[in-house]
Tab-separated table of C-alpha atoms in Angstrom:
chain	number	residue	atom	x	y	z
A	22	UNK	CA	88.084	75.275	93.092
A	23	UNK	CA	86.256	78.268	91.725
A	24	UNK	CA	84.874	78.089	88.233
A	25	UNK	CA	86.441	81.013	86.323
A	26	UNK	CA	83.991	83.382	84.661
A	27	UNK	CA	85.010	85.704	81.852
A	28	UNK	CA	84.017	89.259	82.813
A	29	UNK	CA	83.797	92.424	80.776
A	30	UNK	CA	87.021	94.237	80.022
A	31	UNK	CA	87.372	96.547	82.996
A	32	UNK	CA	90.158	98.881	82.011
A	33	UNK	CA	89.571	102.617	82.163
A	34	UNK	CA	91.443	104.909	79.895
A	35	UNK	CA	93.601	107.361	81.773
A	36	UNK	CA	92.100	108.176	85.140
A	37	UNK	CA	94.286	111.251	85.341
A	38	UNK	CA	94.863	111.202	89.101
A	39	UNK	CA	91.883	113.206	90.057
A	40	UNK	CA	93.636	115.806	92.162
A	41	UNK	CA	96.686	113.748	91.343
A	42	UNK	CA	95.029	110.805	93.032
A	43	UNK	CA	97.018	107.620	93.357
A	44	UNK	CA	95.736	104.085	93.617
A	45	UNK	CA	97.526	102.178	96.254
A	46	UNK	CA	97.827	98.563	95.762
A	47	UNK	CA	99.170	98.274	99.086
A	48	UNK	CA	97.717	95.768	101.075
A	49	UNK	CA	96.496	93.893	98.102
A	50	UNK	CA	97.954	90.911	99.593
A	51	UNK	CA	95.689	90.419	102.416
A	52	UNK	CA	94.046	87.131	101.892
A	53	UNK	CA	90.833	86.716	103.750
A	54	UNK	CA	88.497	83.773	104.110
A	55	UNK	CA	85.472	83.892	101.929
A	56	UNK	CA	82.974	81.504	100.532
A	57	UNK	CA	82.977	83.120	97.102
A	58	UNK	CA	86.635	82.370	96.452
A	59	UNK	CA	87.475	86.026	96.003
A	60	UNK	CA	87.202	87.545	99.445
A	61	UNK	CA	89.967	88.199	101.839
A	62	UNK	CA	90.603	89.690	105.171
A	63	UNK	CA	91.941	93.164	105.193
A	64	UNK	CA	95.302	93.656	106.756
A	65	UNK	CA	97.692	96.364	107.332
A	66	UNK	CA	100.061	96.011	104.570
A	67	UNK	CA	99.621	92.640	103.276
A	68	UNK	CA	97.554	91.642	106.085
A	69	UNK	CA	96.641	88.153	106.128
A	70	UNK	CA	94.305	85.789	104.660
A	71	UNK	CA	92.016	85.352	107.589
A	72	UNK	CA	92.820	88.584	109.268
A	73	UNK	CA	89.478	90.091	110.037
A	74	UNK	CA	87.445	86.925	110.340
A	75	UNK	CA	89.397	84.890	112.880
A	76	UNK	CA	91.151	85.544	116.143
A	77	UNK	CA	94.904	85.248	116.563
A	78	UNK	CA	94.610	82.064	118.600
A	79	UNK	CA	92.246	80.175	116.339
A	80	UNK	CA	93.508	77.177	114.385
A	81	UNK	CA	93.170	77.051	110.614
A	82	UNK	CA	91.670	73.978	109.005
A	83	UNK	CA	93.417	74.367	105.667
A	84	UNK	CA	94.674	71.093	104.286
A	85	UNK	CA	96.990	72.148	101.463
A	86	UNK	CA	100.401	70.528	101.544
A	87	UNK	CA	103.494	72.470	102.602
A	88	UNK	CA	106.501	73.072	100.446
A	89	UNK	CA	109.731	71.435	101.502
A	90	UNK	CA	111.780	73.070	104.207
A	91	UNK	CA	115.170	71.654	103.633
A	92	UNK	CA	118.671	72.602	103.891
A	93	UNK	CA	121.107	75.297	104.706
A	94	UNK	CA	123.718	76.886	102.502
A	95	UNK	CA	127.091	75.272	101.857
A	96	UNK	CA	128.722	77.716	104.304
A	97	UNK	CA	126.507	76.552	107.149
A	98	UNK	CA	123.247	77.835	108.610
A	99	UNK	CA	122.712	81.567	108.903
A	100	UNK	CA	120.768	83.259	111.684
A	101	UNK	CA	119.799	86.925	111.719
A	102	UNK	CA	118.684	89.178	114.530
A	103	UNK	CA	116.862	92.362	113.628
A	104	UNK	CA	118.409	95.326	115.417
A	105	UNK	CA	116.047	98.296	115.745
A	106	UNK	CA	117.270	101.736	114.712
A	107	UNK	CA	116.149	104.921	116.404
A	108	UNK	CA	113.706	106.887	114.256
A	109	UNK	CA	111.475	109.919	114.730
A	110	UNK	CA	107.832	110.065	115.742
A	111	UNK	CA	106.618	110.359	112.133
A	112	UNK	CA	107.784	106.827	111.349
A	113	UNK	CA	104.403	105.074	111.015
A	114	UNK	CA	102.257	103.140	108.514
A	115	UNK	CA	105.456	102.282	106.606
A	116	UNK	CA	104.838	100.268	103.443
A	117	UNK	CA	108.201	100.378	101.644
A	118	UNK	CA	111.792	101.597	101.952
A	119	UNK	CA	114.472	102.251	99.329
A	120	UNK	CA	117.964	103.683	99.536
A	121	UNK	CA	118.494	106.547	97.100
A	122	UNK	CA	121.004	105.135	94.579
A	123	UNK	CA	124.610	105.865	95.482
A	124	UNK	CA	123.830	107.320	98.924
A	125	UNK	CA	123.172	106.425	102.551
A	126	UNK	CA	119.846	108.267	102.308
A	127	UNK	CA	116.587	106.362	102.561
A	128	UNK	CA	113.116	107.088	101.175
A	129	UNK	CA	110.351	105.743	103.408
A	130	UNK	CA	106.777	105.357	102.128
A	131	UNK	CA	103.780	105.559	104.446
A	132	UNK	CA	100.375	104.174	103.562
A	133	UNK	CA	98.706	107.592	103.833
A	134	UNK	CA	100.878	109.095	101.063
A	135	UNK	CA	103.836	110.479	103.018
A	136	UNK	CA	107.337	110.123	101.575
A	137	UNK	CA	109.986	110.539	104.280
A	138	UNK	CA	113.651	111.295	103.605
A	139	UNK	CA	116.161	109.858	106.097
A	140	UNK	CA	119.897	109.436	106.476
A	141	UNK	CA	121.062	106.212	108.143
A	142	UNK	CA	123.802	106.864	110.688
A	143	UNK	CA	125.084	104.109	113.012
A	144	UNK	CA	122.126	103.064	115.175
A	145	UNK	CA	119.671	105.741	114.074
A	146	UNK	CA	117.940	107.154	111.018
A	147	UNK	CA	117.870	110.940	111.002
A	148	UNK	CA	114.829	112.466	109.331
A	149	UNK	CA	115.866	115.119	106.829
A	150	UNK	CA	112.391	116.038	105.606
A	151	UNK	CA	109.808	114.762	103.171
A	152	UNK	CA	106.662	115.459	101.181
A	153	UNK	CA	103.192	114.014	100.636
A	154	UNK	CA	102.071	112.658	97.288
A	155	UNK	CA	98.677	114.187	96.472
A	156	UNK	CA	95.636	112.052	95.763
A	157	UNK	CA	96.557	108.826	97.587
A	158	UNK	CA	93.466	106.888	98.669
A	159	UNK	CA	94.289	105.274	102.014
A	160	UNK	CA	91.616	102.863	103.215
A	161	UNK	CA	92.105	99.332	104.567
A	162	UNK	CA	94.684	97.802	102.191
A	163	UNK	CA	94.714	100.742	99.783
A	164	UNK	CA	97.355	103.433	100.043
A	165	UNK	CA	100.870	104.272	98.901
A	166	UNK	CA	102.573	100.911	98.385
A	167	UNK	CA	105.857	100.712	96.494
A	168	UNK	CA	108.766	102.688	95.072
A	169	UNK	CA	111.230	102.105	92.218
A	170	UNK	CA	114.025	104.309	90.902
A	171	UNK	CA	114.536	104.697	87.163
A	172	UNK	CA	117.572	102.757	85.824
A	173	UNK	CA	118.898	106.129	84.642
A	174	UNK	CA	118.116	107.859	87.944
A	175	UNK	CA	121.540	109.503	88.206
A	176	UNK	CA	120.687	111.519	85.101
A	177	UNK	CA	116.894	111.959	85.113
A	178	UNK	CA	116.088	111.744	88.877
A	179	UNK	CA	112.854	109.839	88.149
A	180	UNK	CA	111.179	107.938	91.004
A	181	UNK	CA	108.044	105.815	90.428
A	182	UNK	CA	105.350	105.041	93.015
A	183	UNK	CA	102.465	102.549	93.038
A	184	UNK	CA	99.298	103.447	94.906
A	185	UNK	CA	95.494	103.537	95.007
A	186	UNK	CA	93.851	106.707	93.775
A	187	UNK	CA	90.381	105.429	94.738
A	188	UNK	CA	88.820	102.136	95.771
A	189	UNK	CA	88.605	100.874	92.136
A	190	UNK	CA	91.752	102.491	90.767
A	191	UNK	CA	95.420	101.436	90.913
A	192	UNK	CA	98.051	103.806	89.544
A	193	UNK	CA	101.759	104.217	88.975
A	194	UNK	CA	102.937	107.812	89.128
A	195	UNK	CA	106.320	109.441	88.583
A	196	UNK	CA	108.054	112.388	90.197
A	197	UNK	CA	111.343	114.099	89.436
A	198	UNK	CA	113.059	113.826	92.794
A	199	UNK	CA	114.658	116.957	94.227
A	200	UNK	CA	115.720	116.226	97.797
A	201	UNK	CA	116.696	119.866	98.287
A	202	UNK	CA	113.184	121.044	97.394
A	203	UNK	CA	110.470	118.615	98.527
A	204	UNK	CA	107.580	120.745	97.277
A	205	UNK	CA	109.143	120.825	93.829
A	206	UNK	CA	109.312	117.011	93.827
A	207	UNK	CA	105.588	116.618	94.584
A	208	UNK	CA	104.715	119.252	91.971
A	209	UNK	CA	106.252	117.154	89.175
A	210	UNK	CA	103.865	114.234	89.733
A	211	UNK	CA	102.537	112.708	86.523
A	212	UNK	CA	100.498	109.569	85.916
A	213	UNK	CA	102.241	106.759	84.037
A	214	UNK	CA	99.797	103.856	84.344
A	215	UNK	CA	96.328	103.051	85.650
A	216	UNK	CA	94.264	99.859	86.007
A	217	UNK	CA	90.735	99.811	87.368
A	218	UNK	CA	87.989	97.507	88.584
A	219	UNK	CA	84.703	99.435	88.845
A	220	UNK	CA	83.091	96.470	90.614
A	221	UNK	CA	85.716	96.222	93.375
A	222	UNK	CA	83.652	95.573	96.548
A	223	UNK	CA	86.440	96.504	98.995
A	224	UNK	CA	89.868	98.177	98.708
A	225	UNK	CA	91.745	94.854	98.740
A	226	UNK	CA	94.036	92.941	96.328
A	227	UNK	CA	95.488	96.076	94.821
A	228	UNK	CA	98.736	96.985	93.074
A	229	UNK	CA	101.886	95.846	94.822
A	230	UNK	CA	105.596	95.808	94.072
A	231	UNK	CA	107.045	97.646	91.077
A	232	UNK	CA	110.513	97.694	89.536
A	233	UNK	CA	112.566	97.659	86.351
A	234	UNK	CA	113.919	94.653	84.467
A	235	UNK	CA	117.094	94.338	82.406
A	236	UNK	CA	115.368	95.653	79.279
A	237	UNK	CA	114.343	98.906	80.986
A	238	UNK	CA	110.675	97.905	81.142
A	239	UNK	CA	108.702	98.930	84.218
A	240	UNK	CA	106.986	95.935	85.820
A	241	UNK	CA	104.196	95.824	88.393
A	242	UNK	CA	102.167	93.233	90.290
A	243	UNK	CA	98.387	93.633	90.273
A	244	UNK	CA	95.781	91.777	92.317
A	245	UNK	CA	92.255	90.842	91.294
A	246	UNK	CA	90.641	93.730	93.248
A	247	UNK	CA	88.584	91.038	94.999
A	248	UNK	CA	86.807	90.092	91.762
A	249	UNK	CA	87.933	86.481	91.406
A	250	UNK	CA	86.874	86.266	87.747
A	251	UNK	CA	89.738	88.597	86.856
A	252	UNK	CA	92.158	85.779	87.640
A	253	UNK	CA	91.583	83.959	84.364
A	254	UNK	CA	90.718	87.000	82.262
A	255	UNK	CA	93.817	88.180	80.430
A	256	UNK	CA	91.852	90.840	78.571
A	257	UNK	CA	92.593	93.232	81.432
A	258	UNK	CA	95.688	93.892	83.527
A	259	UNK	CA	94.365	92.726	86.886
A	260	UNK	CA	95.615	89.499	88.501
A	261	UNK	CA	98.820	89.847	86.512
A	262	UNK	CA	102.467	90.756	86.232
A	263	UNK	CA	102.531	93.586	83.706
A	264	UNK	CA	105.430	95.192	81.812
A	265	UNK	CA	105.247	98.625	80.192
A	266	UNK	CA	107.638	101.238	78.825
A	267	UNK	CA	107.007	104.442	80.768
A	268	UNK	CA	107.083	107.835	79.130
A	269	UNK	CA	110.457	109.267	80.145
A	270	UNK	CA	109.930	112.737	78.699
A	271	UNK	CA	110.210	115.299	81.520
A	272	UNK	CA	106.631	116.191	82.423
A	273	UNK	CA	105.299	113.493	80.082
A	274	UNK	CA	102.732	110.891	81.124
A	275	UNK	CA	101.516	107.490	79.988
A	276	UNK	CA	103.248	104.376	78.698
A	277	UNK	CA	103.399	101.848	75.889
A	278	UNK	CA	103.300	98.044	76.266
A	279	UNK	CA	106.634	96.224	76.290
A	280	UNK	CA	106.965	94.882	72.742
A	281	UNK	CA	108.043	91.394	73.847
A	282	UNK	CA	105.010	90.752	76.073
A	283	UNK	CA	103.258	87.501	75.085
A	284	UNK	CA	99.892	88.930	73.977
A	285	UNK	CA	101.160	91.738	71.762
A	286	UNK	CA	98.835	91.957	68.754
A	287	UNK	CA	96.142	89.732	70.344
A	288	UNK	CA	92.890	91.742	70.419
A	289	UNK	CA	91.404	89.449	73.069
A	290	UNK	CA	94.166	89.924	75.626
A	291	UNK	CA	95.976	92.872	77.153
A	292	UNK	CA	99.304	93.785	75.533
A	293	UNK	CA	100.626	94.791	78.982
A	294	UNK	CA	100.307	91.328	80.561
A	295	UNK	CA	103.426	89.184	80.950
A	296	UNK	CA	102.126	86.501	83.377
A	297	UNK	CA	98.708	86.028	84.938
A	298	UNK	CA	96.451	83.999	87.239
A	299	UNK	CA	97.442	85.841	90.455
A	300	UNK	CA	95.185	86.705	93.382
A	301	UNK	CA	96.886	89.226	95.652
A	302	UNK	CA	100.558	89.525	94.653
A	303	UNK	CA	101.709	92.106	97.191
A	304	UNK	CA	105.495	91.751	97.264
A	305	UNK	CA	107.850	90.412	94.598
A	306	UNK	CA	111.290	90.944	93.090
A	307	UNK	CA	113.199	90.623	89.816
A	308	UNK	CA	116.340	88.510	90.315
A	309	UNK	CA	119.814	88.489	88.754
A	310	UNK	CA	118.832	85.637	86.404
A	311	UNK	CA	115.975	87.615	84.871
A	312	UNK	CA	113.134	85.920	86.789
A	313	UNK	CA	110.366	87.324	88.936
A	314	UNK	CA	109.642	85.927	92.398
A	315	UNK	CA	106.063	86.670	93.417
A	316	UNK	CA	104.490	86.163	96.830
A	317	UNK	CA	100.772	85.593	96.173
A	318	UNK	CA	98.616	85.876	99.291
A	319	UNK	CA	96.009	83.111	99.521
A	320	UNK	CA	92.497	82.721	100.879
A	321	UNK	CA	91.950	79.726	103.158
A	322	UNK	CA	94.557	77.295	101.985
A	323	UNK	CA	97.989	78.294	100.735
A	324	UNK	CA	100.505	81.137	100.448
A	325	UNK	CA	102.292	80.814	97.093
A	326	UNK	CA	105.836	81.544	95.959
A	327	UNK	CA	105.552	81.820	92.186
A	328	UNK	CA	108.569	81.987	89.876
A	329	UNK	CA	108.078	83.679	86.506
A	330	UNK	CA	110.802	82.359	84.221
A	331	UNK	CA	109.118	82.835	80.840
A	332	UNK	CA	106.364	84.930	79.300
A	333	UNK	CA	102.730	83.861	79.306
A	334	UNK	CA	102.762	81.717	82.450
A	335	UNK	CA	99.367	81.213	84.127
A	336	UNK	CA	99.442	80.574	87.895
A	337	UNK	CA	95.868	79.363	88.098
A	338	UNK	CA	93.884	81.748	90.280
A	339	UNK	CA	90.916	81.569	90.726
A	340	UNK	CA	90.611	78.029	89.360
A	341	UNK	CA	93.163	76.811	91.906
A	342	UNK	CA	95.136	77.861	94.966
A	343	UNK	CA	98.439	76.259	95.899
A	344	UNK	CA	99.861	73.182	94.135
A	345	UNK	CA	97.423	71.957	91.500
A	346	UNK	CA	95.486	68.857	92.510
A	347	UNK	CA	93.150	68.619	89.524
A	348	UNK	CA	93.335	69.408	85.823
A	349	UNK	CA	96.601	71.296	85.527
A	350	UNK	CA	97.221	71.703	81.807
A	351	UNK	CA	98.618	75.136	81.074
A	352	UNK	CA	98.995	76.079	84.739
A	353	UNK	CA	102.317	76.683	86.501
A	354	UNK	CA	102.587	75.421	90.081
A	355	UNK	CA	104.198	77.519	92.808
A	356	UNK	CA	107.803	76.565	93.608
A	357	UNK	CA	107.092	76.854	97.316
A	358	UNK	CA	104.970	78.373	100.021
A	359	UNK	CA	103.063	77.202	103.071
A	360	UNK	CA	99.617	76.137	104.120
A	361	UNK	CA	97.423	77.802	106.723
A	362	UNK	CA	97.832	74.941	109.174
A	363	UNK	CA	99.149	75.951	112.588
A	364	UNK	CA	101.816	73.223	112.572
A	365	UNK	CA	103.794	73.798	109.381
A	366	UNK	CA	107.549	73.213	109.076
A	367	UNK	CA	108.049	76.970	108.769
A	368	UNK	CA	106.295	77.605	112.077
A	369	UNK	CA	108.072	74.727	113.812
A	370	UNK	CA	111.421	76.199	112.726
A	371	UNK	CA	110.608	79.560	114.374
A	372	UNK	CA	110.325	79.467	118.155
A	373	UNK	CA	109.072	83.084	118.082
A	374	UNK	CA	106.256	82.445	115.566
A	375	UNK	CA	102.994	84.147	116.496
A	376	UNK	CA	100.013	81.841	117.193
A	377	UNK	CA	97.712	83.204	114.491
A	378	UNK	CA	95.763	81.773	111.574
A	379	UNK	CA	96.319	84.962	109.638
A	380	UNK	CA	98.711	84.677	106.718
A	381	UNK	CA	100.293	87.070	104.208
A	382	UNK	CA	103.369	86.020	102.261
A	383	UNK	CA	106.028	88.492	101.207
A	384	UNK	CA	109.131	88.323	98.996
A	385	UNK	CA	111.741	90.769	100.277
A	386	UNK	CA	114.967	90.900	98.275
A	387	UNK	CA	117.702	88.853	96.634
A	388	UNK	CA	120.961	89.480	98.462
A	389	UNK	CA	123.782	90.540	96.164
A	390	UNK	CA	126.882	92.160	97.682
A	391	UNK	CA	127.674	93.503	94.190
A	392	UNK	CA	131.378	93.830	94.950
A	393	UNK	CA	130.675	95.867	98.079
A	394	UNK	CA	130.901	95.000	101.762
A	395	UNK	CA	129.320	91.691	102.822
A	396	UNK	CA	128.743	91.441	106.576
A	397	UNK	CA	127.184	87.997	106.052
A	398	UNK	CA	130.416	86.378	104.831
A	399	UNK	CA	128.839	84.922	101.702
A	400	UNK	CA	126.152	83.012	103.605
A	401	UNK	CA	123.335	85.148	102.206
A	402	UNK	CA	124.670	85.753	98.682
A	403	UNK	CA	122.185	84.645	96.017
A	404	UNK	CA	119.448	83.907	98.549
A	405	UNK	CA	115.973	85.420	98.368
A	406	UNK	CA	114.407	86.458	101.658
A	407	UNK	CA	110.772	85.545	102.129
A	408	UNK	CA	108.415	85.114	105.033
A	409	UNK	CA	104.977	85.661	106.517
A	410	UNK	CA	103.810	89.150	107.463
A	411	UNK	CA	101.564	88.024	110.324
A	412	UNK	CA	103.351	84.932	111.671
A	413	UNK	CA	106.760	86.614	111.448
A	414	UNK	CA	109.154	83.901	110.258
A	415	UNK	CA	111.915	84.894	107.807
A	416	UNK	CA	113.485	82.352	105.457
A	417	UNK	CA	116.275	82.266	102.857
A	418	UNK	CA	115.509	80.471	99.579
A	419	UNK	CA	117.545	79.586	96.529
A	420	UNK	CA	116.495	77.821	93.334
A	421	UNK	CA	118.509	76.393	90.458
A	422	UNK	CA	118.203	77.305	86.787
A	423	UNK	CA	115.276	74.899	86.400
A	424	UNK	CA	113.384	76.463	89.306
A	425	UNK	CA	113.959	73.623	91.773
A	426	UNK	CA	114.448	74.732	95.382
A	427	UNK	CA	118.018	74.066	96.576
A	428	UNK	CA	117.874	76.010	99.843
A	429	UNK	CA	114.962	76.715	102.181
A	430	UNK	CA	116.334	77.792	105.549
A	431	UNK	CA	114.895	79.555	108.581
A	432	UNK	CA	117.038	82.634	109.289
A	433	UNK	CA	115.120	84.839	111.706
A	434	UNK	CA	111.915	86.412	112.960
A	435	UNK	CA	110.405	89.769	112.006
A	436	UNK	CA	106.646	90.316	112.255
A	437	UNK	CA	104.815	92.746	109.949
A	438	UNK	CA	107.741	93.119	107.504
A	439	UNK	CA	106.664	95.546	104.786
A	440	UNK	CA	109.791	96.763	102.952
A	441	UNK	CA	113.366	95.579	102.322
A	442	UNK	CA	116.561	96.954	100.810
A	443	UNK	CA	120.333	96.491	100.967
A	444	UNK	CA	122.200	99.485	102.333
A	445	UNK	CA	125.521	100.881	101.079
A	446	UNK	CA	127.155	99.266	104.130
A	447	UNK	CA	126.101	95.845	102.837
A	448	UNK	CA	123.539	95.219	105.566
A	449	UNK	CA	119.936	94.283	104.863
A	450	UNK	CA	117.443	96.842	106.182
A	451	UNK	CA	113.733	96.254	106.676
A	452	UNK	CA	110.649	98.115	107.821
A	453	UNK	CA	107.965	96.660	110.056
A	454	UNK	CA	104.462	98.063	109.479
A	455	UNK	CA	103.337	97.727	113.092
A	456	UNK	CA	100.389	95.315	113.067
A	457	UNK	CA	98.894	92.513	111.019
A	458	UNK	CA	95.498	93.925	110.096
A	459	UNK	CA	94.472	97.213	108.494
A	460	UNK	CA	90.962	97.205	109.961
A	461	UNK	CA	90.309	99.656	112.789
A	462	UNK	CA	93.548	101.587	112.271
A	463	UNK	CA	93.123	105.240	113.202
A	464	UNK	CA	95.480	106.925	110.749
A	465	UNK	CA	95.508	110.043	112.919
A	466	UNK	CA	96.962	107.913	115.732
A	467	UNK	CA	98.579	104.939	113.962
A	468	UNK	CA	100.623	102.118	115.472
A	469	UNK	CA	104.356	102.872	115.221
A	470	UNK	CA	106.462	101.261	112.533
A	471	UNK	CA	110.077	100.132	113.005
A	472	UNK	CA	113.274	100.304	110.956
A	473	UNK	CA	115.632	97.397	111.560
A	474	UNK	CA	119.023	96.154	110.397
A	475	UNK	CA	119.670	92.421	109.890
A	476	UNK	CA	122.730	91.414	111.936
A	477	UNK	CA	124.310	87.952	111.516
A	478	UNK	CA	124.324	85.918	114.710
A	479	UNK	CA	127.657	84.186	115.325
């Protein structure tokens, strides 16, 4: 375990997107091997923990224990095949996808700052146009990472994006979306939030998923920016789940802390922090029971599934990784995950698993038919999809009200999964980034990404 060190407060006031620059947290999940406890291999998207330091066919020596891999749902096991849709040549470096509320139109984010606008029709996605967000810093795991629509989107047309604006800087920006005038959308960009680490040695462990909770607060996942001491330093916003109230005035910028965050009024801790002790939390979701599921990419040992069910929880990084085996007072264990061994239950369940020691956990979505069509016949309802970006297995998990796992079932195989959403037809859609590592990617000639639809296998 790494001895936590309390660093200086490293929060910059308002780095007004220099040139509207955005700080992509993107591949903040890449977890790479390092002897200092804070390093990690860079990966494309969440790349994996040993991505740039080990070959695909090398065995990992990690010894952390695996989480249980039980069960299937009461309706019987579910298997999914991922049917590829036809897309245009500009579909590359995809980091996230979201259906525009109330439509069959899809926004597609690319790591280099492009926002594509598509309509999904049968077995293809027709590109309608798009725009580029100015100021995105795209390097290794930095770039344009995530998208969330305002809860009142039908009225205000606000869309929020997380990104890197430089190697040290993570940002959340907002645009007023006009899909009939793309240039007008980009011109409305305003900065809502920024968090910085001036000592960040590489563009890794950045800002990841963002969204809104039931109170209307904007939440975001932030990594440690490869400074492990940030893990146990709640005086800044890094290594944390944060919640803020964004300025919703048209043209307005900035935010205020959510008033019910645990450290409100504490001068030694950030008022934005809701939970902390995270390393590289790339992908996560907010579920129907008001909990956050966070996939925290590990270093050498363990990929964590962390469940935030109350304010102030500390998940232990950098003092621990995986289930706690030492002094655990005040630390919340992950509810699941997997080790970096090459013979884990998750890998054994997936006959298509890639033989790699690289790892990068993701949390995709919670399936909720919401009274609409359900092509899965109830077998996916209430389940959270999770998996490994580099190895490729996809699993369905459920937990009870106490956080105990009641379902952990292999459902399919999709390597390099980077974004998930449920379409208006009820099907789950996903994007595949194209490769496991972000090193040596030529962004002028990138590997192609894919858009797929999850089809139940009879």
